[in-house]
Amino acid sequence: MSEESDKENKENKEIKQTKQKKRFNDNSVYIGKRPTMNYVMAAMVILNRGTDCIIKARGRAISHAVDVAEILINKFFPTAKYKDIKISTEVLTNDEGRSSNVSSMEIQIAPK
Amino acid sequence: MSEESDKENKENKEIKQTKQKKRFNDNSVYIGKRPTMNYVMAAMVILNRGTDCIIKARGRAISHAVDVAEILINKFFPTAKYKDIKISTEVLTNDEGRSSNVSSMEIQIAPK
């Protein structure tokens, strides 16, 4: 039982690491329900590397993403500029097989 | 008393008309808490005139604005295209004199 859970833990850790790697690679910040400043800081770390940062959000989180981008540029990273803002629709399928359309947004910010 | 309220009514009507005129002139749709389809229809009327339509929203209504724009383009006006998407911060002052920052968004859509 303990071995199994150890294995599970290890697997979870690996999944988490690949997830983090992926996130690291594509310079994206996914906006969810955590405090705004968490996302602002995450975006700053990416911009400080000298690479573009892409803020992504879906549905209700879109307004939150705009807040994050505005706070980042107006208060913490004045040299940063909006490079591209895209909006689109994603089709999500829930557990029952029903699909629903959700708006999504991507804000690309360049460090200078 | 009745005369006064008549006058008031007339004034209100005039204010409403100038408001509508202003809205008519600048081709904007302001997103609020009404049903999504109301705004989609309002935007369609503007696009059908052959002019660009600007969808504007502040704060929480921003995600609603993105929904409106996406439904408009994907379902009702397939020839329409995004021309420009701007995000910015507006400073609002409340009755007590305190100011607060609110994110705002403008989505400009061209009829073809």
Coordinates of N, CA and C in Angstrom, one line a residue:
Chain A
M1 N 0.8 -1.2 0.0 CA 0.0 0.0 0.0 C 0.9 1.2 0.0
S2 N 1.9 1.2 0.9 CA 2.8 2.4 1.0 C 3.6 2.5 -0.3
E3 N 4.0 1.3 -0.8 CA 4.8 1.3 -2.0 C 4.0 1.9 -3.2
E4 N 2.8 1.5 -3.2 CA 1.9 1.9 -4.3 C 1.7 3.5 -4.3
S5 N 1.5 3.9 -3.0 CA 1.3 5.4 -2.9 C 2.6 6.1 -3.2
D6 N 3.7 5.5 -2.9 CA 5.0 6.1 -3.2 C 5.1 6.3 -4.7
K7 N 4.7 5.2 -5.4 CA 4.8 5.2 -6.9 C 3.9 6.3 -7.4
E8 N 2.7 6.3 -6.9 CA 1.7 7.3 -7.3 C 2.3 8.7 -7.1
N9 N 2.9 8.9 -6.0 CA 3.4 10.2 -5.7 C 4.5 10.6 -6.7
K10 N 5.4 9.6 -7.0 CA 6.4 9.9 -7.9 C 5.9 10.2 -9.3
E11 N 4.9 9.5 -9.7 CA 4.2 9.7 -11.0 C 3.6 11.1 -11.0
N12 N 2.9 11.5 -9.9 CA 2.3 12.8 -9.8 C 3.4 13.9 -9.9
K13 N 4.5 13.6 -9.3 CA 5.6 14.6 -9.3 C 6.1 14.8 -10.7
E14 N 6.3 13.6 -11.4 CA 6.8 13.7 -12.8 C 5.8 14.5 -13.7
I15 N 4.5 14.2 -13.5 CA 3.5 14.9 -14.3 C 3.6 16.4 -14.0
K16 N 3.8 16.7 -12.7 CA 3.9 18.1 -12.3 C 5.1 18.8 -13.0
Q17 N 6.2 18.0 -12.9 CA 7.5 18.6 -13.5 C 7.3 18.8 -15.0
T18 N 6.7 17.8 -15.7 CA 6.6 18.0 -17.2 C 5.7 19.2 -17.4
K19 N 4.6 19.3 -16.6 CA 3.7 20.5 -16.7 C 4.5 21.8 -16.5
Q20 N 5.3 21.8 -15.5 CA 6.1 23.0 -15.2 C 7.1 23.3 -16.3
K21 N 7.7 22.2 -16.8 CA 8.6 22.4 -18.0 C 7.9 23.0 -19.1
K22 N 6.7 22.4 -19.5 CA 5.9 22.9 -20.6 C 5.6 24.4 -20.4
R23 N 5.2 24.7 -19.1 CA 4.8 26.1 -18.9 C 6.1 27.0 -19.0
F24 N 7.2 26.5 -18.5 CA 8.4 27.2 -18.6 C 8.8 27.5 -20.1
N25 N 8.6 26.4 -20.9 CA 9.0 26.6 -22.3 C 8.2 27.6 -23.1
D26 N 6.9 27.6 -22.8 CA 6.1 28.4 -23.7 C 5.8 29.8 -23.1
N27 N 6.5 30.1 -22.0 CA 6.4 31.5 -21.4 C 5.0 32.0 -21.2
S28 N 4.1 31.0 -20.8 CA 2.7 31.4 -20.6 C 2.3 31.5 -19.2
V29 N 1.4 32.4 -18.8 CA 0.8 32.4 -17.5 C -0.6 32.2 -17.6
Y30 N -1.1 31.1 -17.0 CA -2.6 30.8 -17.1 C -3.3 31.4 -15.9
I31 N -4.3 32.2 -16.2 CA -5.0 32.9 -15.1 C -6.1 32.1 -14.6
G32 N -6.1 31.9 -13.3 CA -7.2 31.2 -12.6 C -7.8 32.0 -11.5
K33 N -8.0 31.3 -10.4 CA -8.7 32.0 -9.3 C -7.8 32.5 -8.1
R34 N -6.5 32.4 -8.3 CA -5.6 32.8 -7.2 C -5.5 34.3 -7.2
P35 N -4.9 34.9 -6.2 CA -4.8 36.3 -6.1 C -4.0 36.9 -7.3
T36 N -4.5 38.1 -7.7 CA -3.9 38.8 -8.8 C -2.4 38.9 -8.8
M37 N -1.8 39.2 -7.6 CA -0.4 39.4 -7.5 C 0.4 38.2 -7.9
N38 N -0.1 37.0 -7.6 CA 0.6 35.8 -7.9 C 0.9 35.7 -9.4
Y39 N -0.1 36.1 -10.2 CA 0.1 36.0 -11.7 C 1.0 37.2 -12.1
V40 N 0.9 38.3 -11.5 CA 1.7 39.5 -11.9 C 3.2 39.1 -11.7
M41 N 3.5 38.4 -10.5 CA 4.9 38.0 -10.2 C 5.3 37.0 -11.2
A42 N 4.5 36.0 -11.5 CA 4.9 34.9 -12.5 C 5.2 35.6 -13.8
A43 N 4.4 36.5 -14.2 CA 4.7 37.2 -15.5 C 6.0 38.0 -15.5
M44 N 6.3 38.6 -14.3 CA 7.5 39.4 -14.2 C 8.7 38.5 -14.3
V45 N 8.7 37.3 -13.7 CA 9.8 36.4 -13.8 C 10.1 36.1 -15.3
I46 N 9.1 35.9 -16.0 CA 9.3 35.6 -17.5 C 9.8 36.8 -18.2
L47 N 9.3 38.0 -18.0 CA 9.8 39.2 -18.6 C 11.2 39.5 -18.3
N48 N 11.6 39.2 -17.0 CA 12.9 39.5 -16.6 C 14.0 38.6 -17.3
R49 N 13.5 37.5 -17.8 CA 14.4 36.6 -18.6 C 14.7 37.3 -20.0
G50 N 13.9 38.3 -20.3 CA 14.1 39.0 -21.6 C 13.2 38.4 -22.7
T51 N 12.4 37.5 -22.3 CA 11.5 36.9 -23.3 C 10.1 37.5 -23.2
D52 N 9.3 37.3 -24.3 CA 7.9 37.7 -24.2 C 7.1 36.8 -23.3
C53 N 6.1 37.4 -22.7 CA 5.2 36.7 -21.8 C 3.8 36.6 -22.4
I54 N 3.2 35.4 -22.3 CA 1.8 35.3 -22.8 C 0.8 35.0 -21.7
I55 N -0.1 35.9 -21.5 CA -1.1 35.7 -20.4 C -2.3 35.1 -21.0
K56 N -2.7 33.9 -20.5 CA -3.9 33.2 -21.1 C -5.0 33.1 -20.1
A57 N -6.2 33.2 -20.6 CA -7.4 33.0 -19.7 C -8.6 32.6 -20.5
R58 N -9.5 31.9 -19.8 CA -10.8 31.5 -20.5 C -11.9 31.9 -19.6
G59 N -13.1 32.2 -20.3 CA -14.3 32.5 -19.6 C -14.2 33.7 -18.7
R60 N -14.7 33.5 -17.5 CA -14.8 34.6 -16.5 C -13.4 35.2 -16.2
A61 N -12.4 34.3 -16.3 CA -11.0 34.7 -15.9 C -10.5 35.8 -16.8
I62 N -11.1 36.0 -18.0 CA -10.6 37.0 -18.9 C -10.5 38.4 -18.3
S63 N -11.5 38.8 -17.6 CA -11.3 40.2 -17.0 C -10.2 40.2 -16.0
H64 N -10.0 39.1 -15.3 CA -8.9 39.0 -14.4 C -7.5 39.1 -15.1
A65 N -7.5 38.5 -16.3 CA -6.2 38.5 -17.1 C -5.9 40.0 -17.5
V66 N -6.9 40.7 -17.8 CA -6.7 42.1 -18.2 C -6.2 42.9 -17.0
D67 N -6.8 42.6 -15.8 CA -6.3 43.3 -14.6 C -4.8 43.0 -14.4
V68 N -4.4 41.7 -14.5 CA -3.1 41.3 -14.3 C -2.1 42.0 -15.3
A69 N -2.5 42.1 -16.6 CA -1.7 42.7 -17.6 C -1.5 44.2 -17.3
E70 N -2.6 44.9 -16.9 CA -2.6 46.3 -16.7 C -1.7 46.7 -15.5
I71 N -1.9 45.9 -14.4 CA -1.1 46.1 -13.2 C 0.4 45.9 -13.5
L72 N 0.7 44.8 -14.2 CA 2.0 44.5 -14.5 C 2.7 45.7 -15.3
I73 N 2.0 46.2 -16.3 CA 2.6 47.2 -17.2 C 2.6 48.6 -16.5
N74 N 1.5 48.9 -15.8 CA 1.5 50.2 -15.2 C 2.3 50.4 -13.9
K75 N 2.4 49.3 -13.1 CA 3.1 49.5 -11.8 C 4.4 48.8 -11.7
F76 N 4.6 47.6 -12.3 CA 5.8 46.9 -12.1 C 6.8 46.8 -13.2
F77 N 6.3 47.0 -14.4 CA 7.2 46.8 -15.6 C 6.9 47.8 -16.6
P78 N 7.3 49.1 -16.3 CA 6.8 50.2 -17.2 C 7.4 50.1 -18.6
T79 N 8.5 49.4 -18.8 CA 9.1 49.3 -20.2 C 8.3 48.3 -21.0
A80 N 7.6 47.4 -20.4 CA 6.8 46.4 -21.2 C 5.7 47.0 -22.0
K81 N 5.5 46.3 -23.1 CA 4.4 46.8 -24.0 C 3.6 45.7 -24.5
Y82 N 2.3 46.0 -24.9 CA 1.5 44.9 -25.5 C 2.0 44.7 -26.9
K83 N 2.2 43.4 -27.2 CA 2.6 43.1 -28.6 C 1.5 42.6 -29.4
D84 N 0.6 41.8 -28.8 CA -0.5 41.2 -29.5 C -1.6 40.8 -28.5
I85 N -2.9 41.1 -28.9 CA -4.0 40.6 -28.1 C -4.9 39.8 -29.0
K86 N -5.2 38.5 -28.6 CA -6.0 37.7 -29.4 C -7.2 37.2 -28.6
I87 N -8.4 37.1 -29.3 CA -9.5 36.5 -28.6 C -10.0 35.4 -29.5
S88 N -10.5 34.3 -28.9 CA -11.0 33.2 -29.8 C -12.0 32.4 -29.0
T89 N -12.5 31.3 -29.6 CA -13.5 30.5 -28.9 C -12.9 29.1 -28.8
E90 N -13.0 28.4 -27.6 CA -12.5 27.1 -27.5 C -13.7 26.2 -27.2
V91 N -13.7 25.0 -27.8 CA -14.8 24.1 -27.6 C -14.4 23.1 -26.5
L92 N -15.1 23.1 -25.4 CA -14.8 22.2 -24.3 C -15.9 21.1 -24.3
T93 N -15.4 19.8 -24.0 CA -16.4 18.7 -23.8 C -16.4 18.3 -22.4
N94 N -17.5 18.2 -21.8 CA -17.6 17.8 -20.4 C -17.7 16.3 -20.2
D95 N -17.8 15.8 -19.0 CA -17.8 14.4 -18.8 C -18.9 13.7 -19.4
E96 N -20.0 14.3 -19.6 CA -21.2 13.7 -20.2 C -21.2 13.7 -21.7
G97 N -20.1 14.3 -22.3 CA -20.0 14.3 -23.7 C -20.6 15.6 -24.4
R98 N -21.2 16.4 -23.6 CA -21.7 17.6 -24.1 C -20.6 18.7 -24.4
S99 N -20.7 19.4 -25.5 CA -19.7 20.4 -25.7 C -20.2 21.8 -25.5
S100 N -19.4 22.6 -25.1 CA -19.8 24.0 -24.9 C -18.7 25.0 -25.3
N101 N -19.1 26.1 -25.8 CA -18.1 27.1 -26.3 C -17.7 28.0 -25.2
V102 N -16.4 28.3 -25.1 CA -15.9 29.2 -24.0 C -14.9 30.2 -24.7
S103 N -15.1 31.4 -24.4 CA -14.2 32.4 -25.0 C -12.9 32.4 -24.3
S104 N -11.8 32.6 -25.1 CA -10.5 32.6 -24.5 C -9.7 33.9 -25.0
M105 N -8.7 34.2 -24.2 CA -7.9 35.4 -24.6 C -6.4 35.1 -24.4
E106 N -5.6 35.7 -25.2 CA -4.2 35.6 -25.1 C -3.6 37.0 -25.2
I107 N -2.9 37.5 -24.2 CA -2.3 38.8 -24.2 C -0.7 38.6 -24.3
Q108 N -0.1 39.0 -25.3 CA 1.3 38.8 -25.5 C 2.0 40.2 -25.1
I109 N 2.9 40.1 -24.1 CA 3.6 41.3 -23.6 C 5.1 41.1 -23.9
A110 N 5.7 42.2 -24.5 CA 7.2 42.2 -24.7 C 7.8 43.0 -23.7
P111 N 9.1 42.6 -23.2 CA 9.7 43.3 -22.1 C 10.1 44.7 -22.4
K112 N 10.3 45.1 -23.6 CA 10.6 46.5 -23.9 C 10.3 46.8 -25.4
Chain B
M1 N -47.9 70.4 -10.0 CA -47.2 69.2 -9.8 C -47.1 68.3 -11.0
S2 N -48.3 68.2 -11.7 CA -48.3 67.4 -12.9 C -47.5 68.0 -14.0
E3 N -47.6 69.4 -14.0 CA -46.8 70.1 -15.0 C -45.3 69.9 -14.8
E4 N -44.9 70.0 -13.5 CA -43.5 69.8 -13.2 C -43.0 68.4 -13.7
S5 N -43.8 67.4 -13.3 CA -43.4 66.0 -13.7 C -43.4 65.9 -15.2
D6 N -44.3 66.6 -15.9 CA -44.3 66.6 -17.3 C -43.0 67.1 -17.9
K7 N -42.6 68.2 -17.3 CA -41.4 68.9 -17.7 C -40.2 68.0 -17.5
E8 N -40.2 67.4 -16.3 CA -39.1 66.4 -15.9 C -39.0 65.3 -16.9
N9 N -40.2 64.7 -17.2 CA -40.3 63.7 -18.2 C -39.7 64.1 -19.5
K10 N -40.0 65.3 -19.9 CA -39.6 65.8 -21.2 C -38.0 65.9 -21.2
E11 N -37.5 66.5 -20.1 CA -36.1 66.6 -20.0 C -35.4 65.3 -20.0
N12 N -36.0 64.3 -19.3 CA -35.4 63.0 -19.3 C -35.3 62.4 -20.7
K13 N -36.4 62.6 -21.4 CA -36.5 62.1 -22.8 C -35.4 62.8 -23.6
E14 N -35.2 64.1 -23.4 CA -34.2 64.8 -24.2 C -32.8 64.2 -23.9
I15 N -32.5 64.0 -22.6 CA -31.3 63.5 -22.2 C -31.1 62.1 -22.9
K16 N -32.1 61.3 -22.8 CA -32.1 60.0 -23.4 C -31.7 60.0 -24.9
Q17 N -32.4 61.0 -25.6 CA -32.2 61.1 -27.0 C -30.8 61.6 -27.3
T18 N -30.3 62.5 -26.6 CA -28.9 63.0 -26.9 C -27.9 61.8 -26.6
K19 N -28.2 61.1 -25.5 CA -27.4 59.9 -25.2 C -27.4 58.9 -26.4
Q20 N -28.6 58.6 -26.9 CA -28.8 57.7 -28.0 C -28.0 58.3 -29.3
K21 N -28.2 59.6 -29.5 CA -27.5 60.2 -30.6 C -26.0 60.0 -30.5
K22 N -25.5 60.3 -29.3 CA -24.1 60.1 -29.1 C -23.6 58.7 -29.4
R23 N -24.4 57.8 -28.9 CA -24.1 56.4 -29.1 C -24.2 56.0 -30.6
F24 N -25.1 56.6 -31.2 CA -25.3 56.4 -32.7 C -24.1 56.9 -33.4
N25 N -23.7 58.1 -33.0 CA -22.6 58.7 -33.7 C -21.2 57.9 -33.6
D26 N -20.9 57.5 -32.4 CA -19.6 56.9 -32.3 C -19.5 55.4 -32.5
N27 N -20.7 54.8 -32.9 CA -20.7 53.4 -33.3 C -20.2 52.4 -32.2
S28 N -20.5 52.8 -30.9 CA -20.0 51.9 -29.8 C -21.2 51.2 -29.2
V29 N -20.8 50.0 -28.7 CA -21.8 49.2 -27.9 C -21.2 49.1 -26.5
Y30 N -21.9 49.6 -25.5 CA -21.3 49.5 -24.1 C -21.9 48.2 -23.5
I31 N -21.0 47.3 -23.0 CA -21.5 46.1 -22.5 C -21.8 46.2 -21.0
G32 N -23.0 45.8 -20.6 CA -23.4 45.8 -19.2 C -24.0 44.5 -18.8
K33 N -25.1 44.5 -18.0 CA -25.5 43.2 -17.5 C -26.7 42.6 -18.2
R34 N -27.1 43.2 -19.3 CA -28.3 42.7 -20.0 C -27.9 41.4 -20.8
P35 N -28.9 40.6 -21.3 CA -28.6 39.4 -22.0 C -27.6 39.6 -23.2
T36 N -26.7 38.6 -23.4 CA -25.7 38.7 -24.4 C -26.3 39.1 -25.8
M37 N -27.4 38.5 -26.1 CA -28.0 38.7 -27.5 C -28.4 40.1 -27.7
N38 N -28.8 40.8 -26.7 CA -29.1 42.3 -26.9 C -27.9 43.0 -27.5
Y39 N -26.7 42.7 -26.9 CA -25.5 43.4 -27.4 C -25.1 43.0 -28.8
V40 N -25.3 41.6 -29.0 CA -24.9 41.1 -30.3 C -25.8 41.8 -31.4
M41 N -27.1 41.9 -31.1 CA -28.0 42.6 -32.1 C -27.6 44.0 -32.3
A42 N -27.3 44.7 -31.2 CA -27.0 46.1 -31.3 C -25.7 46.3 -32.2
A43 N -24.8 45.4 -32.0 CA -23.5 45.5 -32.8 C -23.8 45.1 -34.3
M44 N -24.7 44.2 -34.5 CA -25.1 43.8 -35.9 C -25.7 45.0 -36.6
V45 N -26.6 45.8 -36.0 CA -27.2 46.9 -36.6 C -26.1 47.9 -37.1
I46 N -25.1 48.1 -36.2 CA -24.0 49.0 -36.6 C -23.2 48.5 -37.8
L47 N -22.9 47.2 -37.7 CA -22.1 46.6 -38.8 C -22.8 46.6 -40.1
N48 N -24.2 46.4 -40.0 CA -25.0 46.4 -41.3 C -25.0 47.7 -42.0
R49 N -24.7 48.8 -41.2 CA -24.6 50.1 -41.8 C -23.3 50.2 -42.7
G50 N -22.5 49.3 -42.5 CA -21.2 49.3 -43.2 C -20.1 50.0 -42.5
T51 N -20.3 50.4 -41.2 CA -19.3 51.0 -40.4 C -18.7 50.1 -39.4
D52 N -17.5 50.4 -38.9 CA -16.9 49.6 -37.9 C -17.7 49.7 -36.6
C53 N -17.7 48.7 -35.8 CA -18.4 48.7 -34.5 C -17.3 48.6 -33.4
I54 N -17.5 49.4 -32.3 CA -16.6 49.2 -31.2 C -17.3 48.7 -30.0
I55 N -16.9 47.6 -29.5 CA -17.5 47.0 -28.3 C -16.7 47.4 -27.1
K56 N -17.3 48.1 -26.1 CA -16.6 48.6 -25.0 C -17.1 48.0 -23.7
A57 N -16.2 47.7 -22.8 CA -16.6 47.2 -21.5 C -15.5 47.5 -20.4
R58 N -16.0 47.5 -19.2 CA -15.1 47.8 -18.0 C -15.3 46.7 -17.0
G59 N -14.2 46.4 -16.2 CA -14.2 45.5 -15.1 C -14.7 44.1 -15.5
R60 N -15.6 43.6 -14.7 CA -16.1 42.2 -14.9 C -16.8 42.0 -16.2
A61 N -17.3 43.1 -16.8 CA -18.0 43.0 -18.1 C -17.1 42.7 -19.2
I62 N -15.8 42.7 -19.0 CA -14.8 42.5 -20.1 C -15.0 41.0 -20.7
S63 N -15.2 40.0 -19.8 CA -15.4 38.7 -20.3 C -16.7 38.6 -21.1
H64 N -17.7 39.3 -20.7 CA -18.9 39.4 -21.4 C -18.7 40.0 -22.8
A65 N -17.9 41.0 -22.9 CA -17.7 41.7 -24.1 C -17.0 40.7 -25.1
V66 N -16.1 39.9 -24.6 CA -15.4 38.9 -25.5 C -16.4 37.9 -26.0
D67 N -17.3 37.5 -25.1 CA -18.4 36.5 -25.6 C -19.2 37.2 -26.7
V68 N -19.6 38.4 -26.5 CA -20.4 39.1 -27.5 C -19.7 39.2 -28.8
A69 N -18.4 39.6 -28.8 CA -17.7 39.7 -30.0 C -17.5 38.3 -30.7
E70 N -17.2 37.3 -30.0 CA -17.0 36.0 -30.5 C -18.3 35.4 -31.1
I71 N -19.4 35.6 -30.4 CA -20.7 35.1 -30.9 C -21.1 35.8 -32.2
L72 N -20.9 37.1 -32.2 CA -21.2 38.0 -33.3 C -20.4 37.5 -34.6
I73 N -19.1 37.3 -34.4 CA -18.3 36.9 -35.6 C -18.5 35.5 -36.0
N74 N -18.6 34.6 -35.0 CA -18.7 33.2 -35.4 C -20.1 32.7 -35.9
K75 N -21.1 33.4 -35.4 CA -22.5 32.9 -35.7 C -23.3 33.8 -36.6
F76 N -23.1 35.1 -36.4 CA -24.1 36.0 -37.1 C -23.5 36.9 -38.2
F77 N -22.2 37.1 -38.1 CA -21.6 38.0 -39.1 C -20.2 37.5 -39.5
P78 N -20.2 36.3 -40.3 CA -18.9 35.7 -40.5 C -17.9 36.5 -41.3
T79 N -18.4 37.5 -42.1 CA -17.5 38.3 -42.8 C -16.7 39.3 -42.0
A80 N -17.2 39.6 -40.8 CA -16.6 40.6 -39.9 C -15.3 40.1 -39.4
K81 N -14.4 41.0 -39.1 CA -13.1 40.7 -38.6 C -12.6 41.6 -37.5
Y82 N -11.8 41.1 -36.6 CA -11.2 42.0 -35.6 C -10.3 43.0 -36.2
K83 N -10.4 44.3 -35.9 CA -9.5 45.3 -36.5 C -8.5 45.7 -35.4
D84 N -9.0 45.8 -34.2 CA -8.1 46.3 -33.1 C -8.7 45.9 -31.8
I85 N -7.8 45.5 -30.9 CA -8.2 45.2 -29.5 C -7.3 46.0 -28.6
K86 N -8.0 46.9 -27.8 CA -7.2 47.7 -26.9 C -7.6 47.4 -25.4
I87 N -6.6 47.3 -24.5 CA -7.0 47.3 -23.1 C -6.3 48.5 -22.4
S88 N -6.9 49.0 -21.4 CA -6.4 50.1 -20.7 C -7.0 50.2 -19.3
T89 N -6.5 51.2 -18.5 CA -7.0 51.4 -17.1 C -7.7 52.7 -17.0
E90 N -8.9 52.7 -16.4 CA -9.6 54.0 -16.2 C -9.6 54.3 -14.7
V91 N -9.5 55.5 -14.3 CA -9.6 55.9 -12.9 C -11.0 56.4 -12.6
L92 N -11.7 55.7 -11.8 CA -13.0 56.2 -11.4 C -13.0 56.8 -10.0
T93 N -13.8 57.8 -9.8 CA -13.8 58.4 -8.5 C -15.3 58.2 -7.9
N94 N -15.4 57.6 -6.7 CA -16.7 57.4 -6.2 C -17.2 58.6 -5.4
D95 N -18.4 58.5 -4.9 CA -19.1 59.6 -4.2 C -18.3 60.2 -3.1
E96 N -17.5 59.3 -2.4 CA -16.7 59.7 -1.3 C -15.4 60.3 -1.7
G97 N -15.1 60.4 -2.9 CA -13.9 61.1 -3.4 C -12.7 60.1 -3.5
R98 N -13.0 58.8 -3.2 CA -11.9 57.9 -3.4 C -11.8 57.4 -4.8
S99 N -10.6 57.3 -5.3 CA -10.5 56.8 -6.7 C -10.0 55.4 -6.8
S100 N -10.5 54.7 -7.8 CA -10.1 53.3 -8.0 C -9.8 53.0 -9.4
N101 N -8.9 52.1 -9.7 CA -8.6 51.8 -11.0 C -9.4 50.6 -11.6
V102 N -9.9 50.8 -12.8 CA -10.7 49.7 -13.4 C -10.2 49.5 -14.8
S103 N -10.0 48.2 -15.1 CA -9.5 47.8 -16.4 C -10.7 48.0 -17.4
S104 N -10.3 48.4 -18.6 CA -11.3 48.6 -19.6 C -10.8 48.0 -21.0
M105 N -11.8 47.7 -21.8 CA -11.4 47.0 -23.1 C -12.2 47.6 -24.2
E106 N -11.6 47.7 -25.4 CA -12.3 48.1 -26.6 C -12.0 47.2 -27.7
I107 N -13.0 46.6 -28.3 CA -12.8 45.7 -29.4 C -13.4 46.3 -30.7
Q108 N -12.6 46.6 -31.6 CA -13.1 47.2 -32.9 C -13.2 46.1 -33.9
I109 N -14.4 46.1 -34.5 CA -14.8 45.1 -35.5 C -15.1 45.7 -36.8
A110 N -14.5 45.3 -37.9 CA -14.8 45.8 -39.2 C -15.8 44.8 -39.9
P111 N -16.8 45.4 -40.7 CA -17.8 44.5 -41.3 C -17.3 43.5 -42.3
K112 N -16.2 43.8 -42.9 CA -15.6 42.8 -43.8 C -14.1 43.0 -44.1

